[in-house]
Each structure stands twice: as C-alpha cells, then as structure tokens.
CSV table of C-alpha atoms in Angstrom, one decimal:
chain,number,residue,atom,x,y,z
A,6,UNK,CA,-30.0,-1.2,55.6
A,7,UNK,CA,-33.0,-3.4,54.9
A,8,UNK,CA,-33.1,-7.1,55.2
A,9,UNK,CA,-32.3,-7.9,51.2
A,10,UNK,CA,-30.1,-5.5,50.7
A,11,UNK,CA,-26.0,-6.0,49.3
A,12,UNK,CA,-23.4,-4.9,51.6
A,13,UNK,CA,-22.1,-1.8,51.6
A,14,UNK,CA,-18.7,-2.6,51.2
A,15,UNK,CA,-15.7,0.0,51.7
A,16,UNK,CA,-12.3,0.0,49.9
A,17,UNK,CA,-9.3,-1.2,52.4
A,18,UNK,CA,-6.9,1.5,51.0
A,19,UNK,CA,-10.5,4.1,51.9
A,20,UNK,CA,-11.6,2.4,54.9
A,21,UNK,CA,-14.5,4.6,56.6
A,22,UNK,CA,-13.8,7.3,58.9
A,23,UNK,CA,-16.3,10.3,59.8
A,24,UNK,CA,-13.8,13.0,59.4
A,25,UNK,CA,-13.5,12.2,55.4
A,26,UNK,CA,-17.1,11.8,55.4
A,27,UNK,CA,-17.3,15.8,56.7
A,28,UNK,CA,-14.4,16.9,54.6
A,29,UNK,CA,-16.0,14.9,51.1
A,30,UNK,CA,-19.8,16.4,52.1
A,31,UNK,CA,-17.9,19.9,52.0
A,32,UNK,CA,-15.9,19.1,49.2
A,33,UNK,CA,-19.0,17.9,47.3
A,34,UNK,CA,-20.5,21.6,47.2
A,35,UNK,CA,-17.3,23.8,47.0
A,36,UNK,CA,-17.1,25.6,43.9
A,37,UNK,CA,-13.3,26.5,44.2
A,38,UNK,CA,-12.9,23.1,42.7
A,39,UNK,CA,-13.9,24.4,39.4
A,40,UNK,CA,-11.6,26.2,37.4
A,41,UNK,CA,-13.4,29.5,37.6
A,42,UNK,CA,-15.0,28.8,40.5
A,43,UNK,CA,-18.6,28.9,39.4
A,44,UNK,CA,-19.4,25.3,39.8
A,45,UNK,CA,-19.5,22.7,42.6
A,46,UNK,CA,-20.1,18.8,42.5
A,47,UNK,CA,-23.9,19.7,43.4
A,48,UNK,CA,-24.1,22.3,40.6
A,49,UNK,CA,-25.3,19.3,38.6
A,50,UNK,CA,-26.2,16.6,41.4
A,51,UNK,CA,-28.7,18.6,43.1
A,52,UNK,CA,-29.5,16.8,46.7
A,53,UNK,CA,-33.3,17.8,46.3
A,54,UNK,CA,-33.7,16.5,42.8
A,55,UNK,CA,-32.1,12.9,43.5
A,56,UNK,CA,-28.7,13.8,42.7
A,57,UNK,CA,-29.5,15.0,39.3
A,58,UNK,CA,-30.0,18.3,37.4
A,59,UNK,CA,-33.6,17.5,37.8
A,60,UNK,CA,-35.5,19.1,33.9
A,61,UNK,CA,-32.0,19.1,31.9
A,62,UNK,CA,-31.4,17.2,29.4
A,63,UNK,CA,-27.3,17.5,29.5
A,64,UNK,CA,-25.1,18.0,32.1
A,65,UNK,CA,-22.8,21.5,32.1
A,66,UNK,CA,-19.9,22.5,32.7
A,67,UNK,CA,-17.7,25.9,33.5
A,68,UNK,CA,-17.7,26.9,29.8
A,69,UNK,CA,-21.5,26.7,29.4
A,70,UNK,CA,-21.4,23.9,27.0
A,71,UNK,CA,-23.9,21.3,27.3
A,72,UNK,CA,-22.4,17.5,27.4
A,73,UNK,CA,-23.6,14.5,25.2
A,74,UNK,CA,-25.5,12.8,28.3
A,75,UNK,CA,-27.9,13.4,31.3
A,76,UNK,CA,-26.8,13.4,34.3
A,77,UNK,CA,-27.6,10.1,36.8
A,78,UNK,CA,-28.6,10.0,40.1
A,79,UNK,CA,-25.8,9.0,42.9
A,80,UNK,CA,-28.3,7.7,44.7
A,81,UNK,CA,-26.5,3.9,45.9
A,82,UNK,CA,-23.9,4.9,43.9
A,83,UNK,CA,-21.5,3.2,46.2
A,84,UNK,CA,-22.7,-0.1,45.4
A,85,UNK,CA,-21.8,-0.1,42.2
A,86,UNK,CA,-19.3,-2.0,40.6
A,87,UNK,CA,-19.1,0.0,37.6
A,88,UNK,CA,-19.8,3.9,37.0
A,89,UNK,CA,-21.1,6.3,34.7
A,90,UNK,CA,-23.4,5.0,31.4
A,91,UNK,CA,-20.7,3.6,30.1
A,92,UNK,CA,-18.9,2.1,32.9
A,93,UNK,CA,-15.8,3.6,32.4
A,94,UNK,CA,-15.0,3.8,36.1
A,95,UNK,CA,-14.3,1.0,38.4
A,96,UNK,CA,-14.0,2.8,41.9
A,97,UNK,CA,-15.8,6.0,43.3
A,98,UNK,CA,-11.9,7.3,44.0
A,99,UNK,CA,-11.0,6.9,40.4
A,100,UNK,CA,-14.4,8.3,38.6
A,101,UNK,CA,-14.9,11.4,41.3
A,102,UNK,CA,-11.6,12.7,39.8
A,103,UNK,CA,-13.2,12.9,36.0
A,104,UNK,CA,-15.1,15.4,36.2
A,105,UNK,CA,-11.9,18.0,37.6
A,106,UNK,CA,-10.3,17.4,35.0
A,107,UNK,CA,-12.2,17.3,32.4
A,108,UNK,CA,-11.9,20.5,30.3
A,109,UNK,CA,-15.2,21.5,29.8
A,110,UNK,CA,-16.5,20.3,33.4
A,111,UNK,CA,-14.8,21.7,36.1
A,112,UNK,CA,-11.5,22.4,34.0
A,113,UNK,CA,-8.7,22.0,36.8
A,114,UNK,CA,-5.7,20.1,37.7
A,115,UNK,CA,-4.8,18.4,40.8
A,116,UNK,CA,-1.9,20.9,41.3
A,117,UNK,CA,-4.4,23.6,41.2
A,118,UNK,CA,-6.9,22.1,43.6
A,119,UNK,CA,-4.3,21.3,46.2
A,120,UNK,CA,-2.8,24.6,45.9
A,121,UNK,CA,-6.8,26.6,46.3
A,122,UNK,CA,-7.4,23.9,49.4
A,123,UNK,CA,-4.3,24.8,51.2
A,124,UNK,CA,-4.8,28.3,51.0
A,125,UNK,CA,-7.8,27.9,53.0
A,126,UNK,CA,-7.7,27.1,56.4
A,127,UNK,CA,-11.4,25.6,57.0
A,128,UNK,CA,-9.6,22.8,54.5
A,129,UNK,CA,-6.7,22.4,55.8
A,130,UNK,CA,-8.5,21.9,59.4
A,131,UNK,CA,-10.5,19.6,57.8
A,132,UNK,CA,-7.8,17.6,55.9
A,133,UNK,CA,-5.5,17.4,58.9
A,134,UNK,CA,-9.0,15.6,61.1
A,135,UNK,CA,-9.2,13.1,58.2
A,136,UNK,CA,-5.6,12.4,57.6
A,137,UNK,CA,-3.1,13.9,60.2
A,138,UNK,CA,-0.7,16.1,59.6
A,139,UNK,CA,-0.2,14.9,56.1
A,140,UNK,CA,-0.4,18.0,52.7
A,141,UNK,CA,-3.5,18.3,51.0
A,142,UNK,CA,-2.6,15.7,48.2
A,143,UNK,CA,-5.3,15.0,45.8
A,144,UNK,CA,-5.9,11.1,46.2
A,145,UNK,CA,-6.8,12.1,49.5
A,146,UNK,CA,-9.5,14.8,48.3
A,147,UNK,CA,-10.8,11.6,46.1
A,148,UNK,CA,-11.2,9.3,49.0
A,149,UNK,CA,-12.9,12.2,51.1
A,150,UNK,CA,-15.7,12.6,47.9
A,151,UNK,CA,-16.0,8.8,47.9
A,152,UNK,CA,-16.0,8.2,51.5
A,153,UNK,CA,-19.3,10.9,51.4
A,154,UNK,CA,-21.3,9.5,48.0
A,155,UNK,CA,-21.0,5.7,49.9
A,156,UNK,CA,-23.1,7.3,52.3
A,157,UNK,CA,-25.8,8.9,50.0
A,158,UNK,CA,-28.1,6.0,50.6
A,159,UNK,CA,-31.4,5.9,49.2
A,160,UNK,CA,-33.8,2.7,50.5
A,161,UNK,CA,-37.3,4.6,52.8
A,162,UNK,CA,-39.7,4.4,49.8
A,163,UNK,CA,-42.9,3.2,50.3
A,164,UNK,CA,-42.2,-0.1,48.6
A,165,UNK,CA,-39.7,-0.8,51.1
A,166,UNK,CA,-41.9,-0.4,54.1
A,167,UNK,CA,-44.4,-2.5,52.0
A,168,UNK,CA,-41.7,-5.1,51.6
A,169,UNK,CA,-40.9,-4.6,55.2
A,170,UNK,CA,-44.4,-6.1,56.4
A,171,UNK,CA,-46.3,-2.3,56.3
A,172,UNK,CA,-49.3,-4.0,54.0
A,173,UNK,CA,-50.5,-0.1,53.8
A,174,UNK,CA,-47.6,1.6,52.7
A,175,UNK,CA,-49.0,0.7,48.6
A,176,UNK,CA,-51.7,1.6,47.2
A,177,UNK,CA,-53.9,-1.0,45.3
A,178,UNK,CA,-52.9,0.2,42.2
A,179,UNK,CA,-49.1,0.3,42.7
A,180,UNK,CA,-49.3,-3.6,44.2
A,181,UNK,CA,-50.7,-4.5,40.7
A,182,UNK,CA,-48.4,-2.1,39.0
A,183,UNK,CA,-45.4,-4.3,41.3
A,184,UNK,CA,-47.3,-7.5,40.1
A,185,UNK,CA,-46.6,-6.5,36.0
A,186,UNK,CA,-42.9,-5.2,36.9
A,187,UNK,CA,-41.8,-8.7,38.5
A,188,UNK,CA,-43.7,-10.6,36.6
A,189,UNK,CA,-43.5,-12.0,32.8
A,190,UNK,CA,-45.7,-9.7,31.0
A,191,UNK,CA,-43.5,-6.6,32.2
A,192,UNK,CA,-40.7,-8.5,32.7
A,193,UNK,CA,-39.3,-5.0,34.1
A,194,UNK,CA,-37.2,-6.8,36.9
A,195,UNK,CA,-35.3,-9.1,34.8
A,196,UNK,CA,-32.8,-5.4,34.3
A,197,UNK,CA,-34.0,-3.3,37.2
A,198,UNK,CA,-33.1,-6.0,39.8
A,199,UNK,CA,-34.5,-5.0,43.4
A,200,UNK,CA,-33.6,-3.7,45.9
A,201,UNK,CA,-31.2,-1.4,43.7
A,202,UNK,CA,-33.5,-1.5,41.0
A,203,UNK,CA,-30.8,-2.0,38.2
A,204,UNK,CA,-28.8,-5.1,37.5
A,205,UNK,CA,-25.5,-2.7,36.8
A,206,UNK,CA,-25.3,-4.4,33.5
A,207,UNK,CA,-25.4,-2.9,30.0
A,208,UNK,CA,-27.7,-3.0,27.5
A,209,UNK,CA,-29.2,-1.5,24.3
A,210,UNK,CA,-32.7,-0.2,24.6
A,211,UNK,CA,-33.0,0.4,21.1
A,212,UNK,CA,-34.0,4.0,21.7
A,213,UNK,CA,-33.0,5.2,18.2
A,214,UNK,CA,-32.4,3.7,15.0
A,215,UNK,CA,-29.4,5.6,14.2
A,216,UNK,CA,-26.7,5.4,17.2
A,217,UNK,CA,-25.3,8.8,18.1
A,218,UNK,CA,-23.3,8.1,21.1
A,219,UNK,CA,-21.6,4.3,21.0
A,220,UNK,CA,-21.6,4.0,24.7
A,221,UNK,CA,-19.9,1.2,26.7
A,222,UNK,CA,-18.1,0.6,22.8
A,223,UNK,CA,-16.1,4.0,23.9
A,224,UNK,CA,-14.7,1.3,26.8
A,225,UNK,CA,-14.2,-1.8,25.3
A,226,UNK,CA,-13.8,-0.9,21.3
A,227,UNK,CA,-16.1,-3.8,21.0
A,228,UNK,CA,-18.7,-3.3,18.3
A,229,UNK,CA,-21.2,-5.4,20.3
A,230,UNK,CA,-21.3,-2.9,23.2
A,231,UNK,CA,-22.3,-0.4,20.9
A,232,UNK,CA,-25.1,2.0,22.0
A,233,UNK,CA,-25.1,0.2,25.2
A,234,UNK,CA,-25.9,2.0,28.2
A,235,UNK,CA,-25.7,0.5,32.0
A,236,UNK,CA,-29.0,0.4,33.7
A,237,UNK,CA,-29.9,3.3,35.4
A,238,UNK,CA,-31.5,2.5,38.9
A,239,UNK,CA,-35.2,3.5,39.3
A,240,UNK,CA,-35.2,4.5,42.8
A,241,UNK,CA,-36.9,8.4,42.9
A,242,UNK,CA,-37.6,7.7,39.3
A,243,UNK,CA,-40.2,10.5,39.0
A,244,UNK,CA,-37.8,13.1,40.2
A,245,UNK,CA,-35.3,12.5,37.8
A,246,UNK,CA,-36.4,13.0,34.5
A,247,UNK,CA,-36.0,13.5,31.5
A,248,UNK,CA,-34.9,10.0,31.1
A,249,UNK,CA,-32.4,7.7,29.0
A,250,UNK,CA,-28.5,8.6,29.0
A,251,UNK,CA,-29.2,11.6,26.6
A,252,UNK,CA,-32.6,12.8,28.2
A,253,UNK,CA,-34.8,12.4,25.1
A,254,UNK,CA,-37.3,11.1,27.0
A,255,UNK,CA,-39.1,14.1,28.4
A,256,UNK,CA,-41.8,12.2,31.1
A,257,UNK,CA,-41.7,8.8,32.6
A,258,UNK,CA,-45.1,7.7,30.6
A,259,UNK,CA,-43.0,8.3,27.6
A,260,UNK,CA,-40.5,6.2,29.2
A,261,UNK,CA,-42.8,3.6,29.9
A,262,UNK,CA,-45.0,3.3,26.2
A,263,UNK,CA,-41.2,3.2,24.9
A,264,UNK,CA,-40.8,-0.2,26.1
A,265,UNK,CA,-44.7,-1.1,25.7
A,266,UNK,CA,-43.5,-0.5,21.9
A,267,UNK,CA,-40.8,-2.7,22.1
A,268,UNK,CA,-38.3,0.3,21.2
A,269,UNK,CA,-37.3,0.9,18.3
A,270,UNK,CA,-35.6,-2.4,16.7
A,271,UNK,CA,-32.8,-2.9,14.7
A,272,UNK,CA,-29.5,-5.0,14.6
A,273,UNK,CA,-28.3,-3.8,18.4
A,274,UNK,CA,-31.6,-3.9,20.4
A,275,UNK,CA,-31.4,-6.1,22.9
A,276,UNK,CA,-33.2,-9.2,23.2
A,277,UNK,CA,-34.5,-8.5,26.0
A,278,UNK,CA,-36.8,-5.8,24.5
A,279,UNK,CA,-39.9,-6.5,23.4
A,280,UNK,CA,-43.4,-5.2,23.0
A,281,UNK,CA,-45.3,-6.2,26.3
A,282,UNK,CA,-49.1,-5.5,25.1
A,283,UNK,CA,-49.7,-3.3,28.5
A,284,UNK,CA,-53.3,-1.6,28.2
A,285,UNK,CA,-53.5,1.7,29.6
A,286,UNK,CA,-55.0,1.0,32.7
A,287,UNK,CA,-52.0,-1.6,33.4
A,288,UNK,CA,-49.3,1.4,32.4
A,289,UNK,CA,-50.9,3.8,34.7
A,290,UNK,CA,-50.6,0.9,37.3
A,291,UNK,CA,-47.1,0.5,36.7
A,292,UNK,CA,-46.5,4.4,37.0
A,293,UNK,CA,-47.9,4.1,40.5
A,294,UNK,CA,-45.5,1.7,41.3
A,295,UNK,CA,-42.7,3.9,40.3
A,296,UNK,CA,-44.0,6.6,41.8
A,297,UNK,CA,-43.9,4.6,45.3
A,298,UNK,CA,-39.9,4.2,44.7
A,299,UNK,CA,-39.7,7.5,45.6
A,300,UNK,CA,-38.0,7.9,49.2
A,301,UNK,CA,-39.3,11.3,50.7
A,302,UNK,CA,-36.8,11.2,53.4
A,303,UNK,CA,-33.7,11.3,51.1
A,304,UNK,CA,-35.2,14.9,49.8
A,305,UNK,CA,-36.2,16.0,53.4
A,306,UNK,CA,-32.3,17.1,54.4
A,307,UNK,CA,-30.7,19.4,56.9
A,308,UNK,CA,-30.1,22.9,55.5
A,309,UNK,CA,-26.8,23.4,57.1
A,310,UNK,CA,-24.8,23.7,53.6
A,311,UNK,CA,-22.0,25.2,52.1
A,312,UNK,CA,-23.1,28.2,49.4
A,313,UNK,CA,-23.9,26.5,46.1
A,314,UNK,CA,-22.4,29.6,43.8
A,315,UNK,CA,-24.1,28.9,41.0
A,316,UNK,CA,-27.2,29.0,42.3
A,317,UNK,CA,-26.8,31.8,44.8
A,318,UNK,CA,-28.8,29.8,47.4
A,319,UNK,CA,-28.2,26.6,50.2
A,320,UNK,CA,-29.4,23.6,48.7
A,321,UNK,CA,-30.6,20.8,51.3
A,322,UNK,CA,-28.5,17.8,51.3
C-alpha cells in the first residue's frame, strides 16, 4: 500500500491464508447461497460498479422487495472498524453472515448452506485446501468471505499517483478542487479523512427534515444517534451513485450543492454542516477532484468468474 496508508490488519482467530482467499472470491459470487438460488454476494456488489448496485436506489433481495438503504461500496472495507450505515457490525466474519440470514436477502440458514456446500465437490475441495480435513461448518465459510473482501483494495486513483510525486496525474482544476476539500471553505476532509476518504464516524447530514430511517439509534437506542449515518468513503465516488444511505441523491452535483446549502437544518444536523458559499466554478472544481478518486485499475479485472445467475453473464472482479 501507499506510504500514508493504515495497516491492513488481519484477525488472529482469521489469520491470512490464500486458500480462504480462493474459497471466499468463489463464495462471493455463488448463488446457491441464496435461498432460491437466484442471488449471489455480487448480485448487489457488482465488482465493475465499485462494489455497488451501481443506478439503484435499494438494495434487493430473493423476494424482489426493495430494502430501506443503498447499497455501499466494499471498497477498503477491511479497514473498517465498524460496518454497514449504521455500524451494527464489528468484524467482516460477523457482518458477512447478515445478509444469509436475513429473510428477505438471501433467506437461508447456516444448516442449509453447509448442507448445499457439501454436496458439491468443487466446495468441499476448496474447503478442505483452506482448512484440512475439517466439515464445511459455517464460521469457516465467514472467515473465507472476510479473508477475500480484506483484499478488495481500492488506492491507484489519480490522486494517489499525484500524492505519490506524479505532479501530472491532476488536472489543474481537480488540484484546486483538492485545495477547497482540505481546506476551511470546504472543510470536506474534516469527515472524509484521506487516504480512506471517511473518518468511519457517524454523523447526521441533515438530508431531510423528517427522519425516516433512525440509523446508528437502531444500535445504540440513543436518541442522539438518530438519523446518523457513518461516512461513506468517496473513493470511485462517480461510479457509485445515487448517493446518501437511501439513494435520494440521484447525481454527485446534487450531492455536492446539498452541502453548499448547508442541508437541511433542524434539531439533529450536525454541526459540522454548514453552508460553504462555493460558486459554481469552485463546485465544478471540486467534482473534478472527485472524479480523480476514481481508480481505473480496481474496475479493469480478470474475467475468469463464477456465473453471476442473476444476471446470466460473468461479471469482472
């Protein structure tokens, strides 16, 4: 990783080990762990849209409902300390598991996806390289998806070859875009902490007047932490929208002029928000900017997939 950049640390009851990283990349795109086996990992956290469902504005599940929130990139995900919008989830191993479960995601049981991966013998080839000659259990399915996202890495934009001495790797306009986001008239970096690009903390945005979905308050029953929302990371920011954890904000201009604005105010907002007085010609700077967290070699990824079912096609990884 670049100079700057947090280690990637690894749990010691999940050390690293290749063979889970091969069985968790499979696992990652195998349908049979949904209940009707219709929908994979990747079904929603498309590789070539940033690990998102790139143009939703809910994630899906196997009964066709929509959910209440967007779905976020796993880009770095495995330097988080917290995970999902509300930071329900303190570990990769605990918070892959969720969606299984959950009824209308992927609708299964552990029972039921140890019993499908032990009827199939690529798995159980696969399990017995990572583990030995240990049963397909299901904490061991969990440390194989962990072991895999820890490695979906995002960090060869071209604002890390500029920070990496390449003075030509950002445009004019995206240095003076950088210049507002770290400095005190955008103020943007105070929340979106480089080189991750989010400080992992929670905050409310003020994004509506009314609060629909409470947010980290469904974690700590603490009114405070109503219609907080961690900070997403704005790494390949302009291939993940629509934006915000319910994707109401349709482009990232939009996303943008909300905070010119100063959100919407009311008792929650945090403080932190505030109307920054951008012209346009400094917003469309700061878009550039954006746009040059974008890392084309995370999208650029071999072809050599599993079948994504639901989509009928490979996807690249």
């Amino acid at each position: 990783l670049p100079e700057g950049w947090p280690v990637l640390e690894w749990p010691r009851d999940n050390p690293y080990s290749s063979a889970k990283a091969v069985l968790g990349r499979r696992l990652f795109f195998e349908s049979a762990l949904s209940v009707d086996s219709s929908l994979s990992c990747a079904a929603c956290h498309i590789p070539t849209a940033a690990f998102t469902t790139r143009g939703r504005t809910f994630s899906f599940g196997v009964t066709g409902k929509e959910l209440d929130r967007n779905t976020p990139s796993l880009a770095n995900v495995g330097f988080a300390k917290s995970l999902t919008f509300d930071g329900g989830f303190s570990s990769l191993e605990a918070q892959v598991l969720a969606p299984l479960y959950a009824k209308d995601e992927m609708g299964m049981t552990a029972e039921e996806i140890e019993s499908r991966l032990a009827g199939d013998s690529l798995y159980v080839r696969l399990y017995r390289q990572a583990y030995g000659n240990a049963p397909i259990r299901i904490d061991g399915v969990a440390q194989a998806l962990a072991t895999y996202l820890r490695l979906v890495v995002s960090y060869r934009s071209p604002w890390d070859r500029w920070k990496a001495g390449d003075s030509t790797a950002l445009s004019a306009a995206a240095r003076r875009g950088e210049a507002i986001f770290t400095g005190k008239k955008g103020s943007c970096a105070i929340c979106h902490v480089p080189p991750l690009f989010t400080d992992g903390s929670f905050h409310n945005v003020g994004l509506d007047s009314v609060i629909h979905d409470i947010g980290r308050m469904r974690i700590t029953g603490l009114e405070a932490d109503k219609g907080r929302f961690k900070t997403p990371s704005l790494r390949n920011i302009e291939h993940t929208g629509p934006y915000m954890h319910d994707g109401s904000v349709a482009t990232l201009w939009e996303a943008v002029e909300h905070f010119n604005a100063g959100g919407v105010v009311h008792a929650g907002t945090d403080t932190l928000i505030r109307p920054l007085g951008l012209t346009p010609e400094e917003v469309s700077d700061l878009l550039k900017f954006l746009d040059a967290l974008s890392d084309s070699a995370f999208f650029q990824q071999p072809e050599t997939l599993p079948k994504n079912k639901v989509h009928g096609r490979f996807r690249a990884l």
